[in-house]
Tab-separated table of C-alpha atoms in Angstrom:
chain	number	residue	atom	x	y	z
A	20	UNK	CA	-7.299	-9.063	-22.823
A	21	UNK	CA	-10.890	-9.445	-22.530
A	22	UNK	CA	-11.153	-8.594	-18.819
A	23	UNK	CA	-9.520	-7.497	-15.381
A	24	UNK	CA	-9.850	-9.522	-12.597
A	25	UNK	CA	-9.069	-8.238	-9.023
A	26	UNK	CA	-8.786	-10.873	-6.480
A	27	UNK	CA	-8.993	-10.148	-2.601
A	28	UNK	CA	-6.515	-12.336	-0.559
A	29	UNK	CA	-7.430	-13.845	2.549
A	30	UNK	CA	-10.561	-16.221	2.444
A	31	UNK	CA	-10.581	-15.931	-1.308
A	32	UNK	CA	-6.687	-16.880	-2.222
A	33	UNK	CA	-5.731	-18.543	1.665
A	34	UNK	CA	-7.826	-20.124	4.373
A	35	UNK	CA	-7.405	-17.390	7.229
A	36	UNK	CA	-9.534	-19.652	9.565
A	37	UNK	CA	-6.636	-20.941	11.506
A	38	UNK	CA	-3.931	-17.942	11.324
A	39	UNK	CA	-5.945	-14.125	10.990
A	40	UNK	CA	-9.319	-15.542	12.992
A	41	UNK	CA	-7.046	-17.179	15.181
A	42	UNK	CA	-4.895	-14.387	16.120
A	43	UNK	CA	-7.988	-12.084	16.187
A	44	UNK	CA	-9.371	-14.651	18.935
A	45	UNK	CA	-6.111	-15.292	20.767
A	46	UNK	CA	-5.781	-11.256	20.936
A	47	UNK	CA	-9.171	-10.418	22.166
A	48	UNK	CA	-8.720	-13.158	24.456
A	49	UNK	CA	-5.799	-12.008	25.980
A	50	UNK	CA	-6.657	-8.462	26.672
A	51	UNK	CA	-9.939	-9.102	27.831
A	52	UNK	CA	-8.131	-11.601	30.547
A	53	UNK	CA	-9.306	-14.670	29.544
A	54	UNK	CA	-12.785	-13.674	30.134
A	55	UNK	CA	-13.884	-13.852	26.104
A	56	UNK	CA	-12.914	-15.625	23.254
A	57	UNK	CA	-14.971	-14.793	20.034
A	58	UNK	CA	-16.257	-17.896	18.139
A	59	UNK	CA	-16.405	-18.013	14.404
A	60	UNK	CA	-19.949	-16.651	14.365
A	61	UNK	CA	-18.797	-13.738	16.515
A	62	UNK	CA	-15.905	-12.665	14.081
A	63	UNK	CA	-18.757	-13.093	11.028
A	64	UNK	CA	-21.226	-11.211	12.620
A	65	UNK	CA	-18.547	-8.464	13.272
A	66	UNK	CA	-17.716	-8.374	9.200
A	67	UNK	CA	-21.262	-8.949	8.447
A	68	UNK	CA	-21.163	-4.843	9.809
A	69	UNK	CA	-19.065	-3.887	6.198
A	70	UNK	CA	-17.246	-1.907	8.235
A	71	UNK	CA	-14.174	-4.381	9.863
A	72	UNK	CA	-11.578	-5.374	7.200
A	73	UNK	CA	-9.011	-4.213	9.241
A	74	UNK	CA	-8.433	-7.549	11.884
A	75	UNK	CA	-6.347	-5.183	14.072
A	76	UNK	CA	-8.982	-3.186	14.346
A	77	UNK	CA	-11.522	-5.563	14.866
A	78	UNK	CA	-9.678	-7.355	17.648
A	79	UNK	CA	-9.732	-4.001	19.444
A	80	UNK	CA	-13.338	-3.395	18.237
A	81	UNK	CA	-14.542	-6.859	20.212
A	82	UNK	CA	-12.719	-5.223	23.309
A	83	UNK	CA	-14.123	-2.383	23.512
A	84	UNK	CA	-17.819	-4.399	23.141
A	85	UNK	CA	-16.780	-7.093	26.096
A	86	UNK	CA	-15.644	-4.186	28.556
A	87	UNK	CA	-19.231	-2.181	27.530
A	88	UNK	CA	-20.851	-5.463	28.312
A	89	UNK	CA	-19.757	-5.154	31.548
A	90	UNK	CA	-20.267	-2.383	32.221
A	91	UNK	CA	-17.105	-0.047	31.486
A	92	UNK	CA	-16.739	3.194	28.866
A	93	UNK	CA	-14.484	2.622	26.385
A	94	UNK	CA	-12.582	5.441	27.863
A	95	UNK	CA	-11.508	3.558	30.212
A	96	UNK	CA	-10.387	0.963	28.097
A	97	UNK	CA	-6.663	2.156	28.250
A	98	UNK	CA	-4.639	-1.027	25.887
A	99	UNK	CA	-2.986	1.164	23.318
A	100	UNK	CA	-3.930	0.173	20.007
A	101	UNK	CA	0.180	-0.902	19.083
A	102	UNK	CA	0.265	-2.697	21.674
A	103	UNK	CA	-2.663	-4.595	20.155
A	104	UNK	CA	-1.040	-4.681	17.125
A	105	UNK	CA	1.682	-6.364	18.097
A	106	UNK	CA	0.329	-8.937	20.283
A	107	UNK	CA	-1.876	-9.835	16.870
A	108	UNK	CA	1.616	-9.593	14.929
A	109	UNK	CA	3.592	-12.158	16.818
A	110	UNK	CA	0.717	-14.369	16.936
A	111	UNK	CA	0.066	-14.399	13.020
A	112	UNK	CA	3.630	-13.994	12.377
A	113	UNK	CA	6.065	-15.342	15.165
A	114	UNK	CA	8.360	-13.617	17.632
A	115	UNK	CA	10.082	-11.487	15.444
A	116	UNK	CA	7.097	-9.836	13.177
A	117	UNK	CA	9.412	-7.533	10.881
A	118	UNK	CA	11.605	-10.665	9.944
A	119	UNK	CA	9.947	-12.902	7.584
A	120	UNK	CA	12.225	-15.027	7.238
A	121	UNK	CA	11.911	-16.084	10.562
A	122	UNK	CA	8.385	-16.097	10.679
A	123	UNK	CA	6.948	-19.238	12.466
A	124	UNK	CA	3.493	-17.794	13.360
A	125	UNK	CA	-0.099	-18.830	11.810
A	126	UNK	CA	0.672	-17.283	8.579
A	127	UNK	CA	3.128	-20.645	7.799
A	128	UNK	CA	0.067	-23.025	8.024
A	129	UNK	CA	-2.108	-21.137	6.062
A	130	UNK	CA	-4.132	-23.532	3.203
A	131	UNK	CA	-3.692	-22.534	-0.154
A	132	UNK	CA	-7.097	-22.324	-1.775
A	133	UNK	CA	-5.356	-21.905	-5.327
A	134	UNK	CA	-2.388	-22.715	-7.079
A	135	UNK	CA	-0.214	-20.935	-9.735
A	136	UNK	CA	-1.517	-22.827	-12.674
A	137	UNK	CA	-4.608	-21.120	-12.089
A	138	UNK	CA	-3.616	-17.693	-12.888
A	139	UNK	CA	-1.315	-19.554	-16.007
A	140	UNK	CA	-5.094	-20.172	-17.057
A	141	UNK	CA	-6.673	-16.935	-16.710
A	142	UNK	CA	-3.663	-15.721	-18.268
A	143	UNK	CA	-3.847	-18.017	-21.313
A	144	UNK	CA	-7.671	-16.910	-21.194
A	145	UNK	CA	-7.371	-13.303	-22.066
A	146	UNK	CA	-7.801	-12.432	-18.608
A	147	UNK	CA	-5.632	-9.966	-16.684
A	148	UNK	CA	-5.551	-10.433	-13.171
A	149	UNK	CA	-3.806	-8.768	-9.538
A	150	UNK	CA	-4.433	-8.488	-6.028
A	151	UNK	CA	-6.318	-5.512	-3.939
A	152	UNK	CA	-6.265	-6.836	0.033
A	153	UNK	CA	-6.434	-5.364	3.020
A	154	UNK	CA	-3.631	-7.526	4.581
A	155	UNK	CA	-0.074	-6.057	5.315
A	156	UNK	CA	2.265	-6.223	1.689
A	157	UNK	CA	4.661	-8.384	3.932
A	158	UNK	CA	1.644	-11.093	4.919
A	159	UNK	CA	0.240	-10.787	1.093
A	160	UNK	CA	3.937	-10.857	-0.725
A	161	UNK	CA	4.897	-14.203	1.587
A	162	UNK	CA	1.779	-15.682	0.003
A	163	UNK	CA	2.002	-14.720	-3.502
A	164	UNK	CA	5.672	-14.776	-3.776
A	165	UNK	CA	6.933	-17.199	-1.587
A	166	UNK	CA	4.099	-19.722	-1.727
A	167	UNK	CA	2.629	-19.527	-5.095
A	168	UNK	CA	5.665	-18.597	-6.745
A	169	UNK	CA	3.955	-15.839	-8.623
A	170	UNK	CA	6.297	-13.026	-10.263
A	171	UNK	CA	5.844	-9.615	-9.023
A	172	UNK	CA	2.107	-9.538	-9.698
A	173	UNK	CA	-0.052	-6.342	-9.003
A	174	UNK	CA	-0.559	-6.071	-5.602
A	175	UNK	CA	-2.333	-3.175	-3.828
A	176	UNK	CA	-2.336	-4.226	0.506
A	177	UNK	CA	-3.193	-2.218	3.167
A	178	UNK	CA	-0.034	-0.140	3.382
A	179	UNK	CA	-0.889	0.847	-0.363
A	180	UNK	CA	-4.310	2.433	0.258
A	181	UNK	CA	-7.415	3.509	2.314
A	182	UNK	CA	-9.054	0.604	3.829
A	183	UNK	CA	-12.159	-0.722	2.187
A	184	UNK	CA	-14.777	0.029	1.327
A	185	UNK	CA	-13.172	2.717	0.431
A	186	UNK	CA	-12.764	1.681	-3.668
A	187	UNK	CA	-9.198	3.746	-3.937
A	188	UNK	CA	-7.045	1.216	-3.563
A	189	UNK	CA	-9.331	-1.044	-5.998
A	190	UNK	CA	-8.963	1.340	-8.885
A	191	UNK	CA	-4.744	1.473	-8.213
A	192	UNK	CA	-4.733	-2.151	-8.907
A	193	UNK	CA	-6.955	-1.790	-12.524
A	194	UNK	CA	-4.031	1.362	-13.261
A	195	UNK	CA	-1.480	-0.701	-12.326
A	196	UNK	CA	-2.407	-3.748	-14.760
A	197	UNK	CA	-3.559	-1.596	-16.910
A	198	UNK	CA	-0.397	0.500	-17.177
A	199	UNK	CA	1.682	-2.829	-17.136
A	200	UNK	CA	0.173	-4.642	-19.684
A	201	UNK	CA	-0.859	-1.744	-21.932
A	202	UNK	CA	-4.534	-2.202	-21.682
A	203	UNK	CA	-7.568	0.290	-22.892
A	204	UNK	CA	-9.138	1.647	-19.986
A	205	UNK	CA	-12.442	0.096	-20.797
A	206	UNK	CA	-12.064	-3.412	-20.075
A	207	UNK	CA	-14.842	-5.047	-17.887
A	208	UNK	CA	-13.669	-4.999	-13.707
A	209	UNK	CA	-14.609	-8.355	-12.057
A	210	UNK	CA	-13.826	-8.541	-7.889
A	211	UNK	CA	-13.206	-11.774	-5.695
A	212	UNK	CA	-13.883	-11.005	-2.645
A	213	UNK	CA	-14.766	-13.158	0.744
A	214	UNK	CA	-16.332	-9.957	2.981
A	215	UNK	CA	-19.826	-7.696	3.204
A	216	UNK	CA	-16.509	-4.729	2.992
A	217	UNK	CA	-15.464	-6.255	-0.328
A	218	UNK	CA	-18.544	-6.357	-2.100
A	219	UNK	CA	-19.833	-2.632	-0.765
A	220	UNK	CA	-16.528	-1.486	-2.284
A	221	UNK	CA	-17.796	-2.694	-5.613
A	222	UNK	CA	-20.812	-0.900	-4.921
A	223	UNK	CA	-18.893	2.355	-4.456
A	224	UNK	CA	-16.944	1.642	-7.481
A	225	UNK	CA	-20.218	2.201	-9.443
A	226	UNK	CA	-21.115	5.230	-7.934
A	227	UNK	CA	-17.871	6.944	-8.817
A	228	UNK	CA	-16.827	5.643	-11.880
A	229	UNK	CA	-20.324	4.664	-13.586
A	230	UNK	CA	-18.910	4.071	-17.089
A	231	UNK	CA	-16.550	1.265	-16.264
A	232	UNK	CA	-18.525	-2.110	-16.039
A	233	UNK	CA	-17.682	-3.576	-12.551
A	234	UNK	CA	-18.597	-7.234	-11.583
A	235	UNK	CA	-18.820	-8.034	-7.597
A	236	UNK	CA	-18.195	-11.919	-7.148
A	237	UNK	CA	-18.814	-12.779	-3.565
A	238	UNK	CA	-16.629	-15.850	-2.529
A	239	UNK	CA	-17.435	-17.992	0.400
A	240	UNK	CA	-14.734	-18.754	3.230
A	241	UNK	CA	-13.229	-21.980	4.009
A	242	UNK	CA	-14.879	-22.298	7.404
A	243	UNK	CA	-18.447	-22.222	6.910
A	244	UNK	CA	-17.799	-24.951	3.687
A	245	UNK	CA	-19.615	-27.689	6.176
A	246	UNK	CA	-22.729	-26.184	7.743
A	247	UNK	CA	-25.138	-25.484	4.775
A	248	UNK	CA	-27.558	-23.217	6.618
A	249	UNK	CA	-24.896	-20.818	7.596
A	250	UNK	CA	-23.631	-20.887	3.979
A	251	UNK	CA	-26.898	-19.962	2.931
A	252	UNK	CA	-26.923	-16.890	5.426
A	253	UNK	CA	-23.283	-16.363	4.115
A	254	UNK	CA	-24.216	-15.536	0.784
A	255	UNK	CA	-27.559	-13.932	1.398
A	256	UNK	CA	-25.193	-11.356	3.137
A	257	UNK	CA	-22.836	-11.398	0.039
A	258	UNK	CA	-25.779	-10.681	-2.416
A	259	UNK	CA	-27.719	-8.037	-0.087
A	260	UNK	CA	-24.505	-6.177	0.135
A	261	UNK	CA	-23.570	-5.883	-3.620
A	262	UNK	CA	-22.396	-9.444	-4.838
A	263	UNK	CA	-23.900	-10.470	-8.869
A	264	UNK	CA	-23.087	-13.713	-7.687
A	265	UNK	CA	-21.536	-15.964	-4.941
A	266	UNK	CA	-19.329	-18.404	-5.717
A	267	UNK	CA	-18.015	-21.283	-3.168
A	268	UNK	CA	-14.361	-20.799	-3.939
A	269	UNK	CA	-12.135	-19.006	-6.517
A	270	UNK	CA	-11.669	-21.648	-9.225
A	271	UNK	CA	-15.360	-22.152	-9.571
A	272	UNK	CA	-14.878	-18.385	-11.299
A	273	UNK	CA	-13.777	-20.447	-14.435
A	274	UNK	CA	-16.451	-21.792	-15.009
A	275	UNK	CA	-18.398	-18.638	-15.564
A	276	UNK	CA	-15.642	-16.776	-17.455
A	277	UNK	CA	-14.051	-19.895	-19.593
């Protein structure tokens, strides 16, 4: 194997735009009574920060801000953060969350932005290749499993590892393939990843583990494809956090690496 590829999940391996940005919307929505439903820009802007990968979170973070902006404390803000949770849950996955295979939430509608031939390629291209996300392992594992028919590929997801930036779980996925396939621990690290959070974790790979090469690819999502000035902003935020390069979707990676 030449290299290691780590891929993030949503935005880079499934459109999110209509199931996680939905539910994020439908959940701030609801508990701030109606009175505010973040647009696209709003939930960008909030990522844009490096700090929201978590969409739980950041559906209770955009809370907190409407209540401020009129006025309140977020101490007296008093939704409790599972019950957040679990509003986003049945949204994303259905009525019955924990059951996946009765899942008829968001996540079933979810676009596909790759297929499994594409990692047969890498594959057959001396590339080694898993997953580091911040989604849930049941949300990632119904994607990669039960959609792209992959076989029990490396997969580090939220439940795994510290959120990100925080580069932990991004080195547990290079040990894991590593350890799998048997590979020297000096192979080249290359990262997918659709977020300001993804590409600062990159960054913070550097800084503690200087003697590994490690390659930030910043990927743009599905739903700013059609407005080129936003794009543009898009990927100025990519490359000002971290990203060598920004690509406009996952299989344009071949062409830099084949």
């Amino acid at each position: 194997m030449e290299a290691i590829v780590i891929f993030d999940i949503d935005g880079v391996i499934r459109d999110v735009t209509g199931s996680y940005r939905r539910a994020l919307a439908d959940t701030v929505e609801y508990f701030t009574n109606n009175a505010y439903r973040p647009k696209m820009e709003d939930i960008d802007n909030l990522k844009a920060e490096g700090i929201w990968n978590n969409d739980w979170e950041g559906s209770q973070e955009l809370i907190y801000r409407y209540y401020e902006s009129e006025g309140k404390l977020r101490s007296e803000i008093t939704y409790p953060y599972s019950e957040i949770v679990h509003f986003f849950q049945c949204r994303y996955r259905g009525s019955q969350p924990d059951k996946p295979e009765t899942w008829e939430g968001y996540i079933t509608t979810e676009p596909l932005l790759v297929d499994r031939a594409y990692f047969a390629t890498l594959t057959n291209n001396n590339l080694a290749w898993g997953f580091f996300s911040g989604a849930t392992r049941g949300s990632a594992e119904y994607i990669l499993k039960y959609r792209l028919g992959l076989d029990n590929p490396v997969l580090v997801a939220m439940e795994d590892a510290p959120g990100k930036p925080d580069p932990t779980g991004l080195f547990l996925a290079v040990e894991l393939i590593e350890t799998k396939l048997s590979l020297p621990k000096s192979l080249p690290i290359m990262y997918l990843g659709d977020t300001v959070a993804d590409m600062t974790t990159i960054v913070n790979a550097r800084e503690i583990k200087p003697e590994r090469e490690w390659i930030a690819l910043g990927v743009l999502p599905p739903h700013i494809y059609s407005d080129e000035i936003i794009s543009q902003k898009y990927s100025h935020q990519l490359l000002t956090a971290g990203a060598d390069r920004v690509i406009s979707k996952a299989t344009d990676f071949k062409q830099y690496i084949l």
